[in-house]
Amino acid sequence: MDQLKEWDLSGKCALITADSRGWTPFFAEALAEAGADIVLVGDDIEQINKSRNVIKSYGRASMIHLIDLTSYEDIQSVVSKTLTEFGKIDILVNNAQSDFSKPFLQVSNDEWKNIMSYNIDSVVMFSKEVGKHMVANNYGRIININSIAGVRGMWNSTLKCASRGAISQLTSSLGLEWAEFGVRVNGIGAGWINTSSSDSDDVLNRYLPSRRIGHPTDLCGLLVYLASEACDFVTGTTINIDGGALAHA
């Protein structure tokens, strides 16, 4: 068995939703290095352009679309344009999320609706539109970039935890529903991740047995695996990369 060949994404088309957290360029680089062509969609032009420059450095084809990630019409349009340009979508990375921290009694109804729409509806709508194509083609990889907040309560983070929990259950359910069609749906449960190398000693000492905060590159190896043919026997699960945070009582 040629293990490395199964990880090769050459000839694959990946669609990544981008946000302002700064993780997208690292994910784009990982998939481009593995051989994939990439479509970037979202509303943060800085992160999208940065990601596209990385993709170009690997000689991969790319497209960018600035859209409202909560608009079903925008999502339908960008999926249609991607299929017209590339003929297929092999990999969907639902990466865009909004981190929001506030005591629950101070959360307005509009804040609740907006955060839930951005964090959940965008994942649901992209999964539905891209999933139609994947199911019809009997092949696909959907990776939901999630958080350990989906399985663990956190102070002043009710919206974040509730939305991440919903994504965890969506991942499990779609993984079951679409398994027979060759579509693998999995998640990455990220722990404390920062694009810089510094954070408070309090976080490191109290919550992270690894004694360091994570970086988006810590997620990239798993991302490539879940996007590849090597993960054919893995679906409906969220794999945590958290520096041991969940194992810490």
PDB file of C-alpha atoms in Angstrom:
ATOM      1  CA  MET A   1       0.000   0.000   0.000  1.00  0.00           C
ATOM      2  CA  ASP A   2       1.304   3.430  -0.970  1.00  0.00           C
ATOM      3  CA  GLN A   3       0.502   5.452   2.150  1.00  0.00           C
ATOM      4  CA  LEU A   4       1.861   8.752   0.859  1.00  0.00           C
ATOM      5  CA  LYS A   5      -0.182   8.486  -2.343  1.00  0.00           C
ATOM      6  CA  GLU A   6      -3.373   8.356  -0.280  1.00  0.00           C
ATOM      7  CA  TRP A   7      -2.441  11.721   1.272  1.00  0.00           C
ATOM      8  CA  ASP A   8      -1.820  13.325  -2.131  1.00  0.00           C
ATOM      9  CA  LEU A   9      -4.448  15.940  -2.988  1.00  0.00           C
ATOM     10  CA  SER A  10      -3.264  16.582  -6.542  1.00  0.00           C
ATOM     11  CA  GLY A  11      -6.201  17.189  -8.843  1.00  0.00           C
ATOM     12  CA  LYS A  12      -8.559  17.864  -5.943  1.00  0.00           C
ATOM     13  CA  CYS A  13     -10.551  21.073  -5.519  1.00  0.00           C
ATOM     14  CA  ALA A  14     -10.994  22.443  -2.006  1.00  0.00           C
ATOM     15  CA  LEU A  15     -13.342  25.214  -0.888  1.00  0.00           C
ATOM     16  CA  ILE A  16     -12.392  26.996   2.343  1.00  0.00           C
ATOM     17  CA  THR A  17     -14.548  29.507   4.206  1.00  0.00           C
ATOM     18  CA  ALA A  18     -12.400  32.317   5.578  1.00  0.00           C
ATOM     19  CA  ASP A  19     -12.824  34.493   8.655  1.00  0.00           C
ATOM     20  CA  SER A  20     -10.751  37.080  10.528  1.00  0.00           C
ATOM     21  CA  ARG A  21      -9.045  34.760  13.043  1.00  0.00           C
ATOM     22  CA  GLY A  22      -5.956  34.314  10.887  1.00  0.00           C
ATOM     23  CA  TRP A  23      -6.118  30.538  10.521  1.00  0.00           C
ATOM     24  CA  THR A  24      -7.116  30.446   6.853  1.00  0.00           C
ATOM     25  CA  PRO A  25      -3.660  31.089   5.309  1.00  0.00           C
ATOM     26  CA  PHE A  26      -2.190  28.140   7.222  1.00  0.00           C
ATOM     27  CA  PHE A  27      -4.998  25.814   6.132  1.00  0.00           C
ATOM     28  CA  ALA A  28      -4.707  27.021   2.539  1.00  0.00           C
ATOM     29  CA  GLU A  29      -0.966  26.413   2.571  1.00  0.00           C
ATOM     30  CA  ALA A  30      -1.351  22.894   3.951  1.00  0.00           C
ATOM     31  CA  LEU A  31      -3.861  21.882   1.285  1.00  0.00           C
ATOM     32  CA  ALA A  32      -1.941  23.607  -1.513  1.00  0.00           C
ATOM     33  CA  GLU A  33       1.294  21.928  -0.460  1.00  0.00           C
ATOM     34  CA  ALA A  34      -0.545  18.590  -0.618  1.00  0.00           C
ATOM     35  CA  GLY A  35      -1.568  19.411  -4.196  1.00  0.00           C
ATOM     36  CA  ALA A  36      -5.087  20.848  -4.053  1.00  0.00           C
ATOM     37  CA  ASP A  37      -6.505  23.761  -6.020  1.00  0.00           C
ATOM     38  CA  ILE A  38      -8.374  26.073  -3.682  1.00  0.00           C
ATOM     39  CA  VAL A  39     -11.387  28.377  -3.668  1.00  0.00           C
ATOM     40  CA  LEU A  40     -11.499  30.943  -0.854  1.00  0.00           C
ATOM     41  CA  VAL A  41     -14.788  32.498   0.211  1.00  0.00           C
ATOM     42  CA  GLY A  42     -15.706  34.923   2.970  1.00  0.00           C
ATOM     43  CA  ASP A  43     -15.885  38.573   3.928  1.00  0.00           C
ATOM     44  CA  ASP A  44     -12.327  39.260   5.167  1.00  0.00           C
ATOM     45  CA  ILE A  45     -10.398  40.416   2.101  1.00  0.00           C
ATOM     46  CA  GLU A  46      -7.094  40.666   3.985  1.00  0.00           C
ATOM     47  CA  GLN A  47      -7.140  37.021   5.043  1.00  0.00           C
ATOM     48  CA  ILE A  48      -8.376  35.888   1.635  1.00  0.00           C
ATOM     49  CA  ASN A  49      -5.643  37.749  -0.254  1.00  0.00           C
ATOM     50  CA  LYS A  50      -2.978  36.510   2.138  1.00  0.00           C
ATOM     51  CA  SER A  51      -4.193  32.964   1.623  1.00  0.00           C
ATOM     52  CA  ARG A  52      -4.291  33.336  -2.146  1.00  0.00           C
ATOM     53  CA  ASN A  53      -0.684  34.528  -2.237  1.00  0.00           C
ATOM     54  CA  VAL A  54       0.349  31.424  -0.324  1.00  0.00           C
ATOM     55  CA  ILE A  55      -1.562  29.199  -2.749  1.00  0.00           C
ATOM     56  CA  LYS A  56       0.105  30.863  -5.744  1.00  0.00           C
ATOM     57  CA  SER A  57       3.538  30.177  -4.249  1.00  0.00           C
ATOM     58  CA  TYR A  58       2.794  26.464  -4.631  1.00  0.00           C
ATOM     59  CA  GLY A  59       1.631  26.883  -8.227  1.00  0.00           C
ATOM     60  CA  ARG A  60      -1.941  25.843  -7.497  1.00  0.00           C
ATOM     61  CA  ALA A  61      -5.026  27.294  -9.131  1.00  0.00           C
ATOM     62  CA  SER A  62      -7.206  29.494  -6.957  1.00  0.00           C
ATOM     63  CA  MET A  63     -10.367  31.581  -6.949  1.00  0.00           C
ATOM     64  CA  ILE A  64     -11.631  34.097  -4.410  1.00  0.00           C
ATOM     65  CA  HIS A  65     -15.149  35.298  -3.704  1.00  0.00           C
ATOM     66  CA  LEU A  66     -16.188  37.967  -1.229  1.00  0.00           C
ATOM     67  CA  ILE A  67     -19.596  36.927   0.058  1.00  0.00           C
ATOM     68  CA  ASP A  68     -21.942  37.160   2.999  1.00  0.00           C
ATOM     69  CA  LEU A  69     -21.460  33.801   4.711  1.00  0.00           C
ATOM     70  CA  THR A  70     -24.971  33.993   6.162  1.00  0.00           C
ATOM     71  CA  SER A  71     -26.655  34.491   2.773  1.00  0.00           C
ATOM     72  CA  TYR A  72     -28.026  31.322   1.191  1.00  0.00           C
ATOM     73  CA  GLU A  73     -28.190  33.083  -2.182  1.00  0.00           C
ATOM     74  CA  ASP A  74     -24.493  34.030  -1.979  1.00  0.00           C
ATOM     75  CA  ILE A  75     -23.559  30.490  -0.988  1.00  0.00           C
ATOM     76  CA  GLN A  76     -25.575  28.950  -3.824  1.00  0.00           C
ATOM     77  CA  SER A  77     -23.934  31.355  -6.263  1.00  0.00           C
ATOM     78  CA  VAL A  78     -20.354  30.694  -5.161  1.00  0.00           C
ATOM     79  CA  VAL A  79     -20.845  26.920  -5.205  1.00  0.00           C
ATOM     80  CA  SER A  80     -22.286  27.160  -8.725  1.00  0.00           C
ATOM     81  CA  LYS A  81     -19.361  29.314  -9.905  1.00  0.00           C
ATOM     82  CA  THR A  82     -16.853  26.907  -8.379  1.00  0.00           C
ATOM     83  CA  LEU A  83     -18.443  23.942 -10.139  1.00  0.00           C
ATOM     84  CA  THR A  84     -18.416  25.860 -13.417  1.00  0.00           C
ATOM     85  CA  GLU A  85     -14.726  26.738 -13.047  1.00  0.00           C
ATOM     86  CA  PHE A  86     -13.337  23.500 -11.598  1.00  0.00           C
ATOM     87  CA  GLY A  87     -16.035  20.982 -12.461  1.00  0.00           C
ATOM     88  CA  LYS A  88     -16.170  19.599  -8.931  1.00  0.00           C
ATOM     89  CA  ILE A  89     -15.639  20.253  -5.240  1.00  0.00           C
ATOM     90  CA  ASP A  90     -13.808  17.396  -3.537  1.00  0.00           C
ATOM     91  CA  ILE A  91     -13.098  19.064  -0.199  1.00  0.00           C
ATOM     92  CA  LEU A  92     -15.095  21.522   1.892  1.00  0.00           C
ATOM     93  CA  VAL A  93     -13.439  23.160   4.893  1.00  0.00           C
ATOM     94  CA  ASN A  94     -16.019  24.948   7.035  1.00  0.00           C
ATOM     95  CA  ASN A  95     -13.519  27.149   8.817  1.00  0.00           C
ATOM     96  CA  ALA A  96     -15.303  30.483   9.329  1.00  0.00           C
ATOM     97  CA  GLN A  97     -16.348  31.033  12.936  1.00  0.00           C
ATOM     98  CA  SER A  98     -16.848  34.016  15.211  1.00  0.00           C
ATOM     99  CA  ASP A  99     -15.489  33.900  18.750  1.00  0.00           C
ATOM    100  CA  PHE A 100     -17.776  35.764  21.116  1.00  0.00           C
ATOM    101  CA  SER A 101     -17.440  36.097  24.883  1.00  0.00           C
ATOM    102  CA  LYS A 102     -19.982  37.835  27.079  1.00  0.00           C
ATOM    103  CA  PRO A 103     -21.995  37.015  30.211  1.00  0.00           C
ATOM    104  CA  PHE A 104     -25.190  35.357  28.994  1.00  0.00           C
ATOM    105  CA  LEU A 105     -27.561  37.822  30.670  1.00  0.00           C
ATOM    106  CA  GLN A 106     -25.843  40.640  28.779  1.00  0.00           C
ATOM    107  CA  VAL A 107     -26.264  39.001  25.376  1.00  0.00           C
ATOM    108  CA  SER A 108     -28.867  40.772  23.242  1.00  0.00           C
ATOM    109  CA  ASN A 109     -31.308  38.902  21.043  1.00  0.00           C
ATOM    110  CA  ASP A 110     -29.637  40.373  17.961  1.00  0.00           C
ATOM    111  CA  GLU A 111     -26.213  39.205  19.133  1.00  0.00           C
ATOM    112  CA  TRP A 112     -27.573  35.708  19.674  1.00  0.00           C
ATOM    113  CA  LYS A 113     -29.163  35.594  16.214  1.00  0.00           C
ATOM    114  CA  ASN A 114     -26.116  37.045  14.437  1.00  0.00           C
ATOM    115  CA  ILE A 115     -23.545  34.784  16.083  1.00  0.00           C
ATOM    116  CA  MET A 116     -25.654  31.672  15.663  1.00  0.00           C
ATOM    117  CA  SER A 117     -26.290  32.540  12.014  1.00  0.00           C
ATOM    118  CA  TYR A 118     -22.590  33.080  11.297  1.00  0.00           C
ATOM    119  CA  ASN A 119     -21.351  30.059  13.247  1.00  0.00           C
ATOM    120  CA  ILE A 120     -24.058  27.516  12.437  1.00  0.00           C
ATOM    121  CA  ASP A 121     -26.121  28.575   9.424  1.00  0.00           C
ATOM    122  CA  SER A 122     -23.041  29.096   7.240  1.00  0.00           C
ATOM    123  CA  VAL A 123     -21.809  25.568   8.016  1.00  0.00           C
ATOM    124  CA  VAL A 124     -25.248  24.073   7.400  1.00  0.00           C
ATOM    125  CA  MET A 125     -25.801  25.921   4.122  1.00  0.00           C
ATOM    126  CA  PHE A 126     -22.350  25.204   2.686  1.00  0.00           C
ATOM    127  CA  SER A 127     -22.609  21.554   3.718  1.00  0.00           C
ATOM    128  CA  LYS A 128     -26.005  21.294   2.039  1.00  0.00           C
ATOM    129  CA  GLU A 129     -25.030  22.964  -1.236  1.00  0.00           C
ATOM    130  CA  VAL A 130     -21.647  21.267  -1.583  1.00  0.00           C
ATOM    131  CA  GLY A 131     -23.021  18.026  -0.167  1.00  0.00           C
ATOM    132  CA  LYS A 132     -25.539  17.752  -3.012  1.00  0.00           C
ATOM    133  CA  HIS A 133     -22.664  17.628  -5.473  1.00  0.00           C
ATOM    134  CA  MET A 134     -20.575  15.245  -3.367  1.00  0.00           C
ATOM    135  CA  VAL A 135     -23.430  12.789  -2.831  1.00  0.00           C
ATOM    136  CA  ALA A 136     -24.200  12.803  -6.563  1.00  0.00           C
ATOM    137  CA  ASN A 137     -20.530  12.071  -7.312  1.00  0.00           C
ATOM    138  CA  ASN A 138     -20.199   9.447  -4.565  1.00  0.00           C
ATOM    139  CA  TYR A 139     -17.132  11.172  -3.154  1.00  0.00           C
ATOM    140  CA  GLY A 140     -16.323  14.058  -0.852  1.00  0.00           C
ATOM    141  CA  ARG A 141     -14.555  15.257   2.242  1.00  0.00           C
ATOM    142  CA  ILE A 142     -16.120  17.795   4.604  1.00  0.00           C
ATOM    143  CA  ILE A 143     -14.035  19.083   7.503  1.00  0.00           C
ATOM    144  CA  ASN A 144     -15.664  21.289  10.111  1.00  0.00           C
ATOM    145  CA  ILE A 145     -13.142  23.361  12.047  1.00  0.00           C
ATOM    146  CA  ASN A 146     -14.636  23.246  15.512  1.00  0.00           C
ATOM    147  CA  SER A 147     -13.567  23.745  19.115  1.00  0.00           C
ATOM    148  CA  ILE A 148     -13.401  21.838  22.370  1.00  0.00           C
ATOM    149  CA  ALA A 149     -16.010  24.396  23.447  1.00  0.00           C
ATOM    150  CA  GLY A 150     -18.451  22.086  21.690  1.00  0.00           C
ATOM    151  CA  VAL A 151     -18.073  19.525  24.480  1.00  0.00           C
ATOM    152  CA  ARG A 152     -16.979  21.680  27.418  1.00  0.00           C
ATOM    153  CA  GLY A 153     -18.681  24.608  29.107  1.00  0.00           C
ATOM    154  CA  MET A 154     -16.723  27.845  29.403  1.00  0.00           C
ATOM    155  CA  TRP A 155     -17.242  31.008  31.413  1.00  0.00           C
ATOM    156  CA  ASN A 156     -19.014  33.814  29.540  1.00  0.00           C
ATOM    157  CA  SER A 157     -19.034  31.753  26.339  1.00  0.00           C
ATOM    158  CA  THR A 158     -22.558  30.367  26.117  1.00  0.00           C
ATOM    159  CA  LEU A 159     -23.004  31.419  22.481  1.00  0.00           C
ATOM    160  CA  LYS A 160     -19.661  29.967  21.470  1.00  0.00           C
ATOM    161  CA  CYS A 161     -20.256  26.681  23.293  1.00  0.00           C
ATOM    162  CA  ALA A 162     -23.817  26.315  22.014  1.00  0.00           C
ATOM    163  CA  SER A 163     -22.844  26.923  18.396  1.00  0.00           C
ATOM    164  CA  ARG A 164     -19.822  24.618  18.584  1.00  0.00           C
ATOM    165  CA  GLY A 165     -21.958  21.903  20.150  1.00  0.00           C
ATOM    166  CA  ALA A 166     -24.418  22.185  17.282  1.00  0.00           C
ATOM    167  CA  ILE A 167     -21.599  21.756  14.772  1.00  0.00           C
ATOM    168  CA  SER A 168     -20.389  18.641  16.597  1.00  0.00           C
ATOM    169  CA  GLN A 169     -23.823  17.052  16.272  1.00  0.00           C
ATOM    170  CA  LEU A 170     -24.130  18.147  12.645  1.00  0.00           C
ATOM    171  CA  THR A 171     -20.787  16.471  11.976  1.00  0.00           C
ATOM    172  CA  SER A 172     -21.898  13.212  13.569  1.00  0.00           C
ATOM    173  CA  SER A 173     -25.276  13.144  11.850  1.00  0.00           C
ATOM    174  CA  LEU A 174     -24.045  14.011   8.362  1.00  0.00           C
ATOM    175  CA  GLY A 175     -21.202  11.541   8.769  1.00  0.00           C
ATOM    176  CA  LEU A 176     -23.796   8.817   9.264  1.00  0.00           C
ATOM    177  CA  GLU A 177     -26.233  10.041   6.627  1.00  0.00           C
ATOM    178  CA  TRP A 178     -23.734  10.436   3.802  1.00  0.00           C
ATOM    179  CA  ALA A 179     -21.309   7.593   4.557  1.00  0.00           C
ATOM    180  CA  GLU A 180     -22.902   5.256   2.007  1.00  0.00           C
ATOM    181  CA  PHE A 181     -22.295   7.857  -0.698  1.00  0.00           C
ATOM    182  CA  GLY A 182     -18.542   8.027  -0.156  1.00  0.00           C
ATOM    183  CA  VAL A 183     -18.750  11.380   1.628  1.00  0.00           C
ATOM    184  CA  ARG A 184     -16.730  11.611   4.834  1.00  0.00           C
ATOM    185  CA  VAL A 185     -17.748  14.317   7.311  1.00  0.00           C
ATOM    186  CA  ASN A 186     -15.418  14.982  10.233  1.00  0.00           C
ATOM    187  CA  GLY A 187     -14.407  17.781  12.549  1.00  0.00           C
ATOM    188  CA  ILE A 188     -11.304  19.145  14.202  1.00  0.00           C
ATOM    189  CA  GLY A 189     -11.847  20.208  17.802  1.00  0.00           C
ATOM    190  CA  ALA A 190      -9.293  22.932  18.364  1.00  0.00           C
ATOM    191  CA  GLY A 191      -8.089  23.870  21.812  1.00  0.00           C
ATOM    192  CA  TRP A 192      -6.579  27.243  22.678  1.00  0.00           C
ATOM    193  CA  ILE A 193      -5.097  28.427  19.378  1.00  0.00           C
ATOM    194  CA  ASN A 194      -3.295  31.659  18.631  1.00  0.00           C
ATOM    195  CA  THR A 195      -1.432  32.862  15.566  1.00  0.00           C
ATOM    196  CA  SER A 196       1.166  34.492  17.833  1.00  0.00           C
ATOM    197  CA  SER A 197       3.508  32.640  20.161  1.00  0.00           C
ATOM    198  CA  SER A 198       2.596  34.443  23.371  1.00  0.00           C
ATOM    199  CA  ASP A 199      -0.238  34.042  25.847  1.00  0.00           C
ATOM    200  CA  SER A 200      -0.738  34.336  29.567  1.00  0.00           C
ATOM    201  CA  ASP A 201       1.008  31.955  31.954  1.00  0.00           C
ATOM    202  CA  ASP A 202      -2.365  31.498  33.630  1.00  0.00           C
ATOM    203  CA  VAL A 203      -3.797  29.755  30.571  1.00  0.00           C
ATOM    204  CA  LEU A 204      -0.675  27.691  30.036  1.00  0.00           C
ATOM    205  CA  ASN A 205      -0.365  26.554  33.626  1.00  0.00           C
ATOM    206  CA  ARG A 206      -4.017  25.983  34.474  1.00  0.00           C
ATOM    207  CA  TYR A 207      -5.414  24.484  31.304  1.00  0.00           C
ATOM    208  CA  LEU A 208      -2.713  23.199  29.001  1.00  0.00           C
ATOM    209  CA  PRO A 209      -0.708  20.132  30.022  1.00  0.00           C
ATOM    210  CA  SER A 210       1.355  20.740  26.875  1.00  0.00           C
ATOM    211  CA  ARG A 211       2.599  23.941  28.552  1.00  0.00           C
ATOM    212  CA  ARG A 212       2.166  25.893  25.346  1.00  0.00           C
ATOM    213  CA  ILE A 213      -0.716  27.392  23.464  1.00  0.00           C
ATOM    214  CA  GLY A 214      -1.527  25.914  20.071  1.00  0.00           C
ATOM    215  CA  HIS A 215      -0.871  27.363  16.631  1.00  0.00           C
ATOM    216  CA  PRO A 216      -2.967  26.820  13.475  1.00  0.00           C
ATOM    217  CA  THR A 217      -0.148  24.703  12.050  1.00  0.00           C
ATOM    218  CA  ASP A 218      -0.838  22.180  14.819  1.00  0.00           C
ATOM    219  CA  LEU A 219      -4.133  21.447  13.055  1.00  0.00           C
ATOM    220  CA  CYS A 220      -2.784  21.186   9.517  1.00  0.00           C
ATOM    221  CA  GLY A 221      -1.559  17.594   9.516  1.00  0.00           C
ATOM    222  CA  LEU A 222      -4.974  16.360  10.608  1.00  0.00           C
ATOM    223  CA  LEU A 223      -6.670  18.668   8.111  1.00  0.00           C
ATOM    224  CA  VAL A 224      -4.749  17.147   5.200  1.00  0.00           C
ATOM    225  CA  TYR A 225      -5.484  13.635   6.463  1.00  0.00           C
ATOM    226  CA  LEU A 226      -9.221  14.288   6.754  1.00  0.00           C
ATOM    227  CA  ALA A 227      -9.201  15.870   3.280  1.00  0.00           C
ATOM    228  CA  SER A 228      -7.451  12.872   1.742  1.00  0.00           C
ATOM    229  CA  GLU A 229      -8.384   9.383   0.600  1.00  0.00           C
ATOM    230  CA  ALA A 230      -6.486   8.021   3.608  1.00  0.00           C
ATOM    231  CA  CYS A 231      -9.426   8.837   5.901  1.00  0.00           C
ATOM    232  CA  ASP A 232     -11.902   6.609   4.066  1.00  0.00           C
ATOM    233  CA  PHE A 233     -12.718   4.637   7.249  1.00  0.00           C
ATOM    234  CA  VAL A 234     -13.196   7.764   9.380  1.00  0.00           C
ATOM    235  CA  THR A 235     -16.472   9.669   9.427  1.00  0.00           C
ATOM    236  CA  GLY A 236     -18.887  11.356  11.802  1.00  0.00           C
ATOM    237  CA  THR A 237     -16.248  12.136  14.395  1.00  0.00           C
ATOM    238  CA  THR A 238     -14.546  15.226  15.794  1.00  0.00           C
ATOM    239  CA  ILE A 239     -10.888  14.751  16.662  1.00  0.00           C
ATOM    240  CA  ASN A 240      -9.566  17.097  19.328  1.00  0.00           C
ATOM    241  CA  ILE A 241      -6.186  18.802  19.091  1.00  0.00           C
ATOM    242  CA  ASP A 242      -5.992  20.681  22.366  1.00  0.00           C
ATOM    243  CA  GLY A 243      -2.666  20.185  24.094  1.00  0.00           C
ATOM    244  CA  GLY A 244      -4.342  17.851  26.569  1.00  0.00           C
ATOM    245  CA  ALA A 245      -6.905  20.417  27.729  1.00  0.00           C
ATOM    246  CA  LEU A 246      -9.848  18.008  27.801  1.00  0.00           C
ATOM    247  CA  ALA A 247      -7.785  15.399  29.629  1.00  0.00           C
ATOM    248  CA  HIS A 248      -6.987  17.972  32.307  1.00  0.00           C
ATOM    249  CA  ALA A 249      -9.514  17.761  35.140  1.00  0.00           C
TER     250      ALA A 249
END
